[in-house]
Tab-separated table of C-alpha atoms in Angstrom:
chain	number	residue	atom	x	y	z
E	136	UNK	CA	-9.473	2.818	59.520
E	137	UNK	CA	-8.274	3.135	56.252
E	138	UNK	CA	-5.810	-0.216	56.860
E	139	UNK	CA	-8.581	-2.243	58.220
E	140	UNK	CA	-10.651	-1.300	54.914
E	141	UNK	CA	-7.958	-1.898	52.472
E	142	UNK	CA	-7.718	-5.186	54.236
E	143	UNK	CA	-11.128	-6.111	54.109
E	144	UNK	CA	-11.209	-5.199	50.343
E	145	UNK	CA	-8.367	-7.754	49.818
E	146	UNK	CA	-9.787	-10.674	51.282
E	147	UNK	CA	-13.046	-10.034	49.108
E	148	UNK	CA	-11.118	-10.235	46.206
E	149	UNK	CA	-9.162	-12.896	47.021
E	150	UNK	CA	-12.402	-14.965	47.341
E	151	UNK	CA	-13.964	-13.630	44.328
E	152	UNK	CA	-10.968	-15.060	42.733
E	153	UNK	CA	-11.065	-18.135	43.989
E	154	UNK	CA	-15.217	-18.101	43.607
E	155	UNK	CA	-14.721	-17.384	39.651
E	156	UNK	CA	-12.110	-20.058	39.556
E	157	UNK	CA	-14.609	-22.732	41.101
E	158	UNK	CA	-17.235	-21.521	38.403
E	159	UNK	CA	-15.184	-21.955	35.693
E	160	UNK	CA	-14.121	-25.117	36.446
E	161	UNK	CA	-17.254	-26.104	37.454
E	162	UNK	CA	-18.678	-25.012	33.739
E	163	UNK	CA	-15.453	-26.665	31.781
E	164	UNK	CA	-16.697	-29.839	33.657
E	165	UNK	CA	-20.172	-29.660	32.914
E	166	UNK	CA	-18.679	-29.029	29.413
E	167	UNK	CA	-17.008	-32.056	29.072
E	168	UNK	CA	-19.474	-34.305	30.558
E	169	UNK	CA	-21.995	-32.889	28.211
E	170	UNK	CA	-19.841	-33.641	25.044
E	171	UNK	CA	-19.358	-37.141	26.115
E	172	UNK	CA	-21.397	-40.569	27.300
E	173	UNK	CA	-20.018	-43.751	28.942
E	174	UNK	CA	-21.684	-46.692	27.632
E	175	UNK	CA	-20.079	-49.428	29.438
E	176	UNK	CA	-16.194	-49.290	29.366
E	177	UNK	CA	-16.636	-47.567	26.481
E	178	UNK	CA	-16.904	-43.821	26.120
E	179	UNK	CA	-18.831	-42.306	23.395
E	180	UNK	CA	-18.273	-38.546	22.326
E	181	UNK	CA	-21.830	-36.527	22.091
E	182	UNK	CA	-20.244	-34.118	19.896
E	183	UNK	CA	-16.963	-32.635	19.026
E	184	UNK	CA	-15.345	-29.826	16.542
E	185	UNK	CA	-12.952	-30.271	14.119
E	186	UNK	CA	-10.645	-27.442	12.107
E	187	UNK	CA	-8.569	-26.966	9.626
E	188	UNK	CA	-6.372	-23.757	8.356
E	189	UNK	CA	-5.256	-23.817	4.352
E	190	UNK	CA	-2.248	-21.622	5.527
E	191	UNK	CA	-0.589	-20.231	8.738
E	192	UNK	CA	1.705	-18.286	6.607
E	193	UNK	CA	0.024	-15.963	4.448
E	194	UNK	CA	0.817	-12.878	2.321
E	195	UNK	CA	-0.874	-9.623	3.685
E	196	UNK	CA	-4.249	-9.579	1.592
E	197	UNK	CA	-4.206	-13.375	0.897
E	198	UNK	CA	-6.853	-15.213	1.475
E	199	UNK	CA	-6.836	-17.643	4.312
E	200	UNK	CA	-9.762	-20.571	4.898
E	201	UNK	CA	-10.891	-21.907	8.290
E	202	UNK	CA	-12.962	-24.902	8.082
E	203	UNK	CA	-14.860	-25.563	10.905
E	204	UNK	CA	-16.461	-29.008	11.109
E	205	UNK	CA	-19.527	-29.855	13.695
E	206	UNK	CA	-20.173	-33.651	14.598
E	207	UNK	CA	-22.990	-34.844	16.920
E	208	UNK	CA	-23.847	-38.454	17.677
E	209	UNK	CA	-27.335	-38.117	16.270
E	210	UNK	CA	-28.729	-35.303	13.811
E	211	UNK	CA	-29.083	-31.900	13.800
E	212	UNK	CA	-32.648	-30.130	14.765
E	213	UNK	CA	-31.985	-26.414	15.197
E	214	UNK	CA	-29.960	-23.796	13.597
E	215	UNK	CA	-26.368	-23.491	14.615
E	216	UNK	CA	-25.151	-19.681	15.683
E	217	UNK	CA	-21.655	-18.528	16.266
E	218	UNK	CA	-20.204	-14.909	15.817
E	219	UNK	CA	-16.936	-14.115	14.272
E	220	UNK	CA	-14.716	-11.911	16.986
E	221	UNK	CA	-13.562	-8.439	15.990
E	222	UNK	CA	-9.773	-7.907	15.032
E	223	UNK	CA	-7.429	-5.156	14.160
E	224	UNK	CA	-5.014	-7.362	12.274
E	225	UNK	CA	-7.307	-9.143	10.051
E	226	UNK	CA	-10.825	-9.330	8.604
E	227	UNK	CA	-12.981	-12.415	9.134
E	228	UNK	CA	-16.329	-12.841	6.974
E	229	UNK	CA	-18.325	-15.972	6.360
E	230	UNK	CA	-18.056	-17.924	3.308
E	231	UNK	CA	-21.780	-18.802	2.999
E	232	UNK	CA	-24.956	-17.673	5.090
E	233	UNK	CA	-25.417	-21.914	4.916
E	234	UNK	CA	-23.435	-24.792	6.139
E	235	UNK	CA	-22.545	-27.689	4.194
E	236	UNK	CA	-24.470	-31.172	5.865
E	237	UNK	CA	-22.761	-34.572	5.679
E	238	UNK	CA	-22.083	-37.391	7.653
E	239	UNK	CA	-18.762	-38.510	9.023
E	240	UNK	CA	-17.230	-41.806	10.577
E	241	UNK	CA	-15.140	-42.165	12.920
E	242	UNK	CA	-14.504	-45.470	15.022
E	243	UNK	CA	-17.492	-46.993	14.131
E	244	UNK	CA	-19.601	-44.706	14.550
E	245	UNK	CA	-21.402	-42.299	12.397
E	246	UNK	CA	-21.842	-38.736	12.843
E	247	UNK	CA	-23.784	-36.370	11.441
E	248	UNK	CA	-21.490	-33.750	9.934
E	249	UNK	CA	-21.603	-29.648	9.549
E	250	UNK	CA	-19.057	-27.848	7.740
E	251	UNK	CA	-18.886	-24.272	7.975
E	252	UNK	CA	-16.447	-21.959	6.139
E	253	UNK	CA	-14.738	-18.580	7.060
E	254	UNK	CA	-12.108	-16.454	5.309
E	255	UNK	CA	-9.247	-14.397	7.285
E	256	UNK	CA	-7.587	-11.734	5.437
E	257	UNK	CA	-4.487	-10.548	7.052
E	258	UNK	CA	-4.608	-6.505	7.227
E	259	UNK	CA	-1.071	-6.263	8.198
E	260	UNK	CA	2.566	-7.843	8.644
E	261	UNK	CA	3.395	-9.814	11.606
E	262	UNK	CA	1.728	-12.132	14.350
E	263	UNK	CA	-2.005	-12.532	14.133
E	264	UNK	CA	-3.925	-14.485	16.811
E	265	UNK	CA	-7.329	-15.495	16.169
E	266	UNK	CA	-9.394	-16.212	19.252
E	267	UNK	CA	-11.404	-19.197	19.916
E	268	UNK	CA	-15.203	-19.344	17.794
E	269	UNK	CA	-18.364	-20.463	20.100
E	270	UNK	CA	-20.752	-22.630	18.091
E	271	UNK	CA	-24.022	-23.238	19.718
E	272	UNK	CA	-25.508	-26.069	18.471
E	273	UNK	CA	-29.027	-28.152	19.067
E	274	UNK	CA	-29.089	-31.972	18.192
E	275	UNK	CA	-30.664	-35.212	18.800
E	276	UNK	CA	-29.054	-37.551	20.703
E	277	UNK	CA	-28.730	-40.880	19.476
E	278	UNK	CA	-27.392	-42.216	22.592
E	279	UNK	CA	-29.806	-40.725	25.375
E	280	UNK	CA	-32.693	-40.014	22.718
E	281	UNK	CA	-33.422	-36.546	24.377
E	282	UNK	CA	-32.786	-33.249	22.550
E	283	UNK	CA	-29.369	-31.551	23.450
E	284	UNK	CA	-27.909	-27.644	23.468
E	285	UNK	CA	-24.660	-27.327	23.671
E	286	UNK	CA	-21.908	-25.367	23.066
E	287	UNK	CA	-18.491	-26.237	20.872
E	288	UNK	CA	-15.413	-23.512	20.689
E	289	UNK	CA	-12.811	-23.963	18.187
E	290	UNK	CA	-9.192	-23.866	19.032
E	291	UNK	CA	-7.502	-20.949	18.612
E	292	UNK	CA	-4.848	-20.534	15.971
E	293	UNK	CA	-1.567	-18.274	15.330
E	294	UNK	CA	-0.932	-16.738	11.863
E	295	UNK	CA	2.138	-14.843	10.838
E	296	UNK	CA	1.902	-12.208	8.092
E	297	UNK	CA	4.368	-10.755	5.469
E	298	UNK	CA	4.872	-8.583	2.752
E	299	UNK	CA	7.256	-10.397	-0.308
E	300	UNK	CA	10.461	-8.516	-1.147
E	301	UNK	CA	9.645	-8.336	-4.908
E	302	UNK	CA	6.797	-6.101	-3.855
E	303	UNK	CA	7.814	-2.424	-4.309
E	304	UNK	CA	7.513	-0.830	-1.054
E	305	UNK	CA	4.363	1.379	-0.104
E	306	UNK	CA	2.888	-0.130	-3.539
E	307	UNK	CA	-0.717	-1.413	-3.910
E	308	UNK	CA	-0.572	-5.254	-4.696
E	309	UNK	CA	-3.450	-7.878	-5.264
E	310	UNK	CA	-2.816	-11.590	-3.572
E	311	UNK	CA	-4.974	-13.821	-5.817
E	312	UNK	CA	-4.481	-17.041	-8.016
E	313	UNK	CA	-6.310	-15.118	-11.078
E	314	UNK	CA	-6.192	-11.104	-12.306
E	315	UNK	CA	-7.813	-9.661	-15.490
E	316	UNK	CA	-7.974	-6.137	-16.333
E	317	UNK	CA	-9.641	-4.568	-19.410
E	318	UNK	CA	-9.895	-0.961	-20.571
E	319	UNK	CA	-12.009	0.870	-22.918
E	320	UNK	CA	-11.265	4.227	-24.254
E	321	UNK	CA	-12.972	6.577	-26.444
E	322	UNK	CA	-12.761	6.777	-30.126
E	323	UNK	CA	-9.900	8.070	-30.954
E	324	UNK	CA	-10.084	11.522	-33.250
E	325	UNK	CA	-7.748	12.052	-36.047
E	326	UNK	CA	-7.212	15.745	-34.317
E	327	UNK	CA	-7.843	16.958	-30.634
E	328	UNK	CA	-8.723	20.162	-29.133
E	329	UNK	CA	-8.219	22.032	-26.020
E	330	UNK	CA	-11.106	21.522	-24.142
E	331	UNK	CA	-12.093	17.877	-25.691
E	332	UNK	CA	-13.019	14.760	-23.059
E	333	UNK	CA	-11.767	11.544	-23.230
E	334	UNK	CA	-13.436	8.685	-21.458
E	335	UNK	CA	-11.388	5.609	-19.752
E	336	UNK	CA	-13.686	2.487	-18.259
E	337	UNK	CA	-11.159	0.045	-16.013
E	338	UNK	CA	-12.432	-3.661	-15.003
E	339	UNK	CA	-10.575	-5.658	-12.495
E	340	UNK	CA	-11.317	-9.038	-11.785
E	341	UNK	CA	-10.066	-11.009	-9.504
E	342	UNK	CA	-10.886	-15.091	-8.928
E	343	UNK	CA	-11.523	-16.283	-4.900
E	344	UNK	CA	-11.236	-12.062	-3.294
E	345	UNK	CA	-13.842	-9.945	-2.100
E	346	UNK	CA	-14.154	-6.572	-4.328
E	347	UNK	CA	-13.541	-4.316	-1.369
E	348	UNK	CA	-9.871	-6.208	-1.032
E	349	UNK	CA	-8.712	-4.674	-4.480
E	350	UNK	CA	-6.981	-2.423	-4.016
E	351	UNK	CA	-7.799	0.993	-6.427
E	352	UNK	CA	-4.738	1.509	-9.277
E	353	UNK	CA	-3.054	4.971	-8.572
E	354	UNK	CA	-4.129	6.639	-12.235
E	355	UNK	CA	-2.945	10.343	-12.824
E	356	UNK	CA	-2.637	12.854	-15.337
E	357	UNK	CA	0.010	14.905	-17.332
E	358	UNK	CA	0.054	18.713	-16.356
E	359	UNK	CA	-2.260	20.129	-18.765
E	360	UNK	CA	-5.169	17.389	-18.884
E	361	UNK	CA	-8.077	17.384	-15.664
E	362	UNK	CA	-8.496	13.930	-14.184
E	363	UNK	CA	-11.900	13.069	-12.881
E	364	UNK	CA	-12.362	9.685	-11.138
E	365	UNK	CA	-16.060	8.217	-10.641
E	366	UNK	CA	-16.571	6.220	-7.906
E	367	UNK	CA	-15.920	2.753	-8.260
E	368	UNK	CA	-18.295	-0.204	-8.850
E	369	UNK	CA	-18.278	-3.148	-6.868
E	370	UNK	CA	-19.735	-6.234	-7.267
E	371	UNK	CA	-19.120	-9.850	-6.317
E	372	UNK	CA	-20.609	-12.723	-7.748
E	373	UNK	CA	-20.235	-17.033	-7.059
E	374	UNK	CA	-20.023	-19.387	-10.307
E	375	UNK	CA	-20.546	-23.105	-8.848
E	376	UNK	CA	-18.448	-22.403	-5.945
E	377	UNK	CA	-15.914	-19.881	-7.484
E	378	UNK	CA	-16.274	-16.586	-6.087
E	379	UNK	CA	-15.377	-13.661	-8.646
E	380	UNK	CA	-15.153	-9.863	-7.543
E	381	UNK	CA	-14.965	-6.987	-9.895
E	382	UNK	CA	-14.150	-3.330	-9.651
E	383	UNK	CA	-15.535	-1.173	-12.054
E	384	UNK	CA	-14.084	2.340	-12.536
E	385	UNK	CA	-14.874	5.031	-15.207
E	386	UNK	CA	-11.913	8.085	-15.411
E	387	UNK	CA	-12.251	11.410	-17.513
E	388	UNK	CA	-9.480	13.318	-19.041
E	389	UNK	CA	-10.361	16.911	-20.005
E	390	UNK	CA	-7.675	18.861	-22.003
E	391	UNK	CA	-6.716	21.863	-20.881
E	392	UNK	CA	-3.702	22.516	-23.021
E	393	UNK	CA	-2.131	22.048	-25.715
E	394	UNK	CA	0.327	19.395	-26.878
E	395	UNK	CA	1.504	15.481	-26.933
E	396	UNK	CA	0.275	13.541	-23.923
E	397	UNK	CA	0.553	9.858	-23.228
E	398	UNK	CA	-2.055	8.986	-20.783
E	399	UNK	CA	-2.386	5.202	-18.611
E	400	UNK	CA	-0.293	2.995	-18.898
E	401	UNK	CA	-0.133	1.900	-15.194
E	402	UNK	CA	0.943	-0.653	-13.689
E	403	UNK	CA	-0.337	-3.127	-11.404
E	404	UNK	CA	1.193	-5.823	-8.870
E	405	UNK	CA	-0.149	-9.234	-8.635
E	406	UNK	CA	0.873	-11.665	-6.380
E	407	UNK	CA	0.346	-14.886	-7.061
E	408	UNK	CA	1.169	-17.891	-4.333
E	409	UNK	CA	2.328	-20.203	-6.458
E	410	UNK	CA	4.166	-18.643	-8.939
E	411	UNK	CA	5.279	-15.118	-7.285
E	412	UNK	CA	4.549	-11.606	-8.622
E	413	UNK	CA	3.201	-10.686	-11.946
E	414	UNK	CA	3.174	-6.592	-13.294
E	415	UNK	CA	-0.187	-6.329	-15.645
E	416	UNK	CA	0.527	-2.804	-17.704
E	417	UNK	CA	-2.279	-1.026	-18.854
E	418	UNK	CA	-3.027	0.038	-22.024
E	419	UNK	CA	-0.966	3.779	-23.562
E	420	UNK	CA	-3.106	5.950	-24.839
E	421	UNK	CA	-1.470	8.956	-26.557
E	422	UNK	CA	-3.331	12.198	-28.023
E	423	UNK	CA	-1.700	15.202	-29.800
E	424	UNK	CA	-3.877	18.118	-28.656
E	425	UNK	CA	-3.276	21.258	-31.310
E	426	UNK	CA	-3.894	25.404	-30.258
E	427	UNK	CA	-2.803	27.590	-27.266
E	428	UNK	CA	-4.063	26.251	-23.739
E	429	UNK	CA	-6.552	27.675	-21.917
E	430	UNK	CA	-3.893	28.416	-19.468
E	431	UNK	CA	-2.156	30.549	-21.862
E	432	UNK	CA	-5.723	32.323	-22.703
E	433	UNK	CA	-6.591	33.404	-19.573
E	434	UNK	CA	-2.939	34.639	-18.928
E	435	UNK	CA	-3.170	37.275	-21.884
E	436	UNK	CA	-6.719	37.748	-20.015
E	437	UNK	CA	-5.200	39.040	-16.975
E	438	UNK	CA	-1.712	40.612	-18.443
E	439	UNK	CA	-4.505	42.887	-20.646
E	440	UNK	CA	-6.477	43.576	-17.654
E	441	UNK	CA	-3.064	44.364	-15.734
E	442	UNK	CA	-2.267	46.908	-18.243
E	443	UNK	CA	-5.937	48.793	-18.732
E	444	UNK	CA	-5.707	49.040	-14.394
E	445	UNK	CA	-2.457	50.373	-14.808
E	446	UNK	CA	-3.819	53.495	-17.158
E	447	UNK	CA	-6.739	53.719	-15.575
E	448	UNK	CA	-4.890	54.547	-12.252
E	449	UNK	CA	-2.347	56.531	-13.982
E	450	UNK	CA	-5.275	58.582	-15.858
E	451	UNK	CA	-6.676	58.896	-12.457
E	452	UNK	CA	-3.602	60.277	-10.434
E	453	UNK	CA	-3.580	62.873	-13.724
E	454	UNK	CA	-6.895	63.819	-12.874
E	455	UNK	CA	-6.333	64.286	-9.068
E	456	UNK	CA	-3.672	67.015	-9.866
E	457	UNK	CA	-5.396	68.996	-12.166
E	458	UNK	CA	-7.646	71.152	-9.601
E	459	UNK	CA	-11.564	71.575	-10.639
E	460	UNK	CA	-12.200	74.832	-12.224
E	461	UNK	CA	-13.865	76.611	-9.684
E	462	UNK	CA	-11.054	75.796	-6.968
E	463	UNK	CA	-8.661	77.412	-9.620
E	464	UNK	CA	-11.221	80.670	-10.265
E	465	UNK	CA	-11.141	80.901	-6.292
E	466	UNK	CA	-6.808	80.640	-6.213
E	467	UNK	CA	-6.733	83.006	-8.834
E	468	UNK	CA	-8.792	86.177	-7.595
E	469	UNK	CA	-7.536	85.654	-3.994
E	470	UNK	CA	-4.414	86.145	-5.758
E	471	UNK	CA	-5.377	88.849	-7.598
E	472	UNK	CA	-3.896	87.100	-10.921
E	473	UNK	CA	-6.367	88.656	-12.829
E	474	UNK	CA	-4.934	87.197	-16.572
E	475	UNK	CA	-5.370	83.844	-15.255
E	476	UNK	CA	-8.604	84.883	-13.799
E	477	UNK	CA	-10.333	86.064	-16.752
E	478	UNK	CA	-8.603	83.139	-18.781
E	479	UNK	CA	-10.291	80.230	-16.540
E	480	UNK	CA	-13.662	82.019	-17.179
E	481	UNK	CA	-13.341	81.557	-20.849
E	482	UNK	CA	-12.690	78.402	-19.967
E	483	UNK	CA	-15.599	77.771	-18.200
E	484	UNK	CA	-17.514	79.171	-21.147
E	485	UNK	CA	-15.968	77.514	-23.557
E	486	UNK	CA	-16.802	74.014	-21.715
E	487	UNK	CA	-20.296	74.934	-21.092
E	488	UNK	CA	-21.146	75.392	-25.105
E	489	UNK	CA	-19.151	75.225	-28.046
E	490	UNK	CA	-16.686	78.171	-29.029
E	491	UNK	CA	-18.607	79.234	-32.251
E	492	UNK	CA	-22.188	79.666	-30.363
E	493	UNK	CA	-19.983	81.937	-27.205
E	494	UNK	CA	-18.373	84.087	-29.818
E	495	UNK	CA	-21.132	84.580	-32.153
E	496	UNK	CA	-19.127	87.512	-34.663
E	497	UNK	CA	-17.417	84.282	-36.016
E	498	UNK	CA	-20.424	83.322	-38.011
E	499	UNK	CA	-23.661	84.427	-38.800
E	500	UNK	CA	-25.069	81.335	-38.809
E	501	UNK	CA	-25.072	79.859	-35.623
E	502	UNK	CA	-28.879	80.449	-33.659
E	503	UNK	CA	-27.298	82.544	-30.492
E	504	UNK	CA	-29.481	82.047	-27.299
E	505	UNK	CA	-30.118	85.399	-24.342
E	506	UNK	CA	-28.316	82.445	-21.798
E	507	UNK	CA	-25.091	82.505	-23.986
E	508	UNK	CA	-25.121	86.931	-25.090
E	509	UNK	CA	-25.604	87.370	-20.899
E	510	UNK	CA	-22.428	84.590	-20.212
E	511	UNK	CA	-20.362	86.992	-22.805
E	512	UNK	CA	-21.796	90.591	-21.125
E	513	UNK	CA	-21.380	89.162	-17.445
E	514	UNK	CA	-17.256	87.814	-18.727
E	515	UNK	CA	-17.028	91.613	-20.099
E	516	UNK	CA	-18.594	93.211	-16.635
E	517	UNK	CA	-15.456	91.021	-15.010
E	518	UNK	CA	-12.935	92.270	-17.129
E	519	UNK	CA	-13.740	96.158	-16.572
E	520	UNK	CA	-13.895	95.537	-12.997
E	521	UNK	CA	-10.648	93.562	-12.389
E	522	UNK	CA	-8.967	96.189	-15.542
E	523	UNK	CA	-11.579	98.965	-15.261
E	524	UNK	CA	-9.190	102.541	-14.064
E	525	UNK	CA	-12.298	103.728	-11.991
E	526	UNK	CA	-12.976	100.608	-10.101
E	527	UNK	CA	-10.460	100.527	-7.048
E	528	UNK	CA	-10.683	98.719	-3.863
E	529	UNK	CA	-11.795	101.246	-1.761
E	530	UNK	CA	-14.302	101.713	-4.116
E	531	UNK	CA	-15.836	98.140	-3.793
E	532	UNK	CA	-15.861	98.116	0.082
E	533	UNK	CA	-17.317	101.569	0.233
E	534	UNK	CA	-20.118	100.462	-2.103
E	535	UNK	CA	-21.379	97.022	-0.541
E	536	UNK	CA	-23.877	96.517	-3.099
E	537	UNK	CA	-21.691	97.456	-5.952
E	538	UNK	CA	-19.804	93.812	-4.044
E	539	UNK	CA	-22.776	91.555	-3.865
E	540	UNK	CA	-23.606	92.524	-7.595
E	541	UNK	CA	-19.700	91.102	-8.281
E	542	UNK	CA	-20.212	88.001	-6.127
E	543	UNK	CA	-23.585	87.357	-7.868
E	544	UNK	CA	-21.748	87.928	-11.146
E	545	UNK	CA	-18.880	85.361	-10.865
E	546	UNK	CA	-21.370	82.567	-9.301
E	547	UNK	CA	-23.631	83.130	-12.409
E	548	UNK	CA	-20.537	82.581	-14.543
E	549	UNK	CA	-18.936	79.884	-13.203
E	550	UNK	CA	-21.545	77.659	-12.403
């Protein structure tokens, strides 16, 4: 089953083949009988297409004109339409929305004439094939006197790309019988500072290239200066037939550091077909930029905040060893290390108010308050009972509220 389909599928094709085959030549006849008349022994052409290529050897990025010339036996009444085909080696673009009318004549006969321009520009080395260009066209016939539509492709044509040797490799290069740059810079100061701006405004213009072919110069900056590019300008402009593109592009230096920097002085490649490859240099503009950088600022920034971390974690670890003082009063009665005992209490008095108002006998003229006379007589109850000779142990768990009146004590004075 399978066979028998397969074969069936075969023969189809085959006669599609052969089907497609009688259409086209069927349509390639109508062509040319369309595009000719036989007046007598003589045969008269309708219409025909002529072209011409101003170089099948370009340089990658040189412009490259196609000329394609229309001719009908009669005169033109309708606008003429064609598209330009997609490529990946080059980039096609009309000359002129318009095409230029004439008249030609050619054995006799005079034709009226329609030139239209395009412009190839070769993307990358090697072969390039441009395909055949359908021009649809609508004329009066001079011959028949009726109206005609008809269709005229172009041959195609072969082009072979390259890159000249006196090119630095992997450099940016402009393919162009005329190149001017100009520069403006800023004022220059008699002194700079860290932190001033300097301006740069770059013009390119080239003669018979479209702006977005120029290529962008590869500007950069000395370590200590910012760069900031703005995007670029474009514009392109036609002076009685010339075409002149321009690329517009403002940079801004901003200095971060001090000290001598030389800033532009670029260079760009221009090739030129007749007379090979020019190197326009740019302009040197060099600044002497006085004081410490702001690098070096905010390094002593962060060393000084290094070092005030540092103590600050080192005062911290201190302060984590040193126990609070009522941990210590705890360690020091379960201890029974009554001198160190009684010692942190004065401590914790002393902290709470100054020395002079806690022991009042040292001058009559500090204002003594009840809070600070009941601190000293509840430090003194302490003493006798951790020193007292008739306070024992025994004592204090025989007599539970004798221990409560203790416990109340030392919260009252340590809190």
């Amino acid at each position: 089953m399978k066979n028998r389909r397969g074969h069936y599928l075969s023969r189809l094709n085959r006669r599609l083949v052969f089907l497609l085959g009688l259409l086209a030549f069927f349509q390639l006849s109508v062509f040319a009988d369309e595009h000719q008349i036989k007046q007598g022994n003589k045969v008269i052409a309708t219409s025909q297409l002529l072209s011409q290529v101003s170089n099948v050897h370009p340089v990658v990025g040189e412009q490259v004109v196609l000329r394609f010339e229309l001719l009908v036996n009669g005169f033109f009444n309708g606008g003429t339409k064609f598209e330009l085909p997609s490529m990946s080696t080059a980039r096609l673009s009309r000359a002129s929305s318009f095409a230029i009318n004439g008249n030609k004549k050619i054995a006799g006969i005079t034709y009226s004439s329609q030139l239209w321009e395009v412009y190839l520009y070769p993307e990358q080395q090697g072969l390039i094939e441009l395909p055949s260009i359908r021009f649809d066209i609508k004329f009066m016939d001079n011959v028949s006197h009726k109206p005609k539509v008809l269709s005229l492709l172009s041959e195609p044509k072969v082009f072979f790309a390259y890159i000249p040797e006196d090119i630095p490799k992997n450099a940016p290069f402009i393919v162009a019988e005329q190149v001017s740059i100009e520069e403006q810079w800023s004022e220059p100061k008699q002194s700079y500072q860290v932190g001033d701006v300097i301006e740069r405004n770059v013009t390119i213009s080239v003669v018979n290239l479209p702006s977005m072919n120029i290529p962008r110069i590869r500007v950069t900056a000395p370590k200590g200066v910012k760069l900031i590019a703005q995007e670029a300008k474009l514009s392109d402009s036609n002076n009685r037939g010339e075409n002149i593109a321009m690329v517009n592009q403002t940079y801004r230096y901003i200095v971060n550091e001090g000290g001598d920097y030389a800033l532009g002085g670029e260079t760009l490649n221009w090739w030129q077909p007749k007379d090979g490859l020019h190197r326009l240099k740019f302009a040197t503009y060099s600044i002497d930029v006085a004081g410490a950088g702001l690098f070096n600022t905010w390094m002593l920034v962060v060393i000084a905040l290094a070092i005030v971390f540092v103590a600050l974690v080192g005062l911290r670890k201190q302060k984590m060893f040193k126990l609070p003082q009522r941990v210590s009063l705890s360690r020091s009665l379960l201890a029974r290390d009554w001198r160190g005992f009684i010692n942190l209490l004065y401590q914790r008095a002393d902290s709470v108010s100054a020395p002079a108002q806690i022991k009042p006998h040292l001058t009559d003229r500090q204002y003594v308050t009840d809070e600070l006379v009941n601190k000293q007589l509840a430090i003194s109850s302490l003493f006798r009972y951790c020193f007292g000779g008739t306070t024992s142990k025994d004592d204090v768990k025989a007599s539970p509220s004798n221990k409560l009146s203790i416990k109340r004590l030392f919260r009252y004075v340590v809190r």
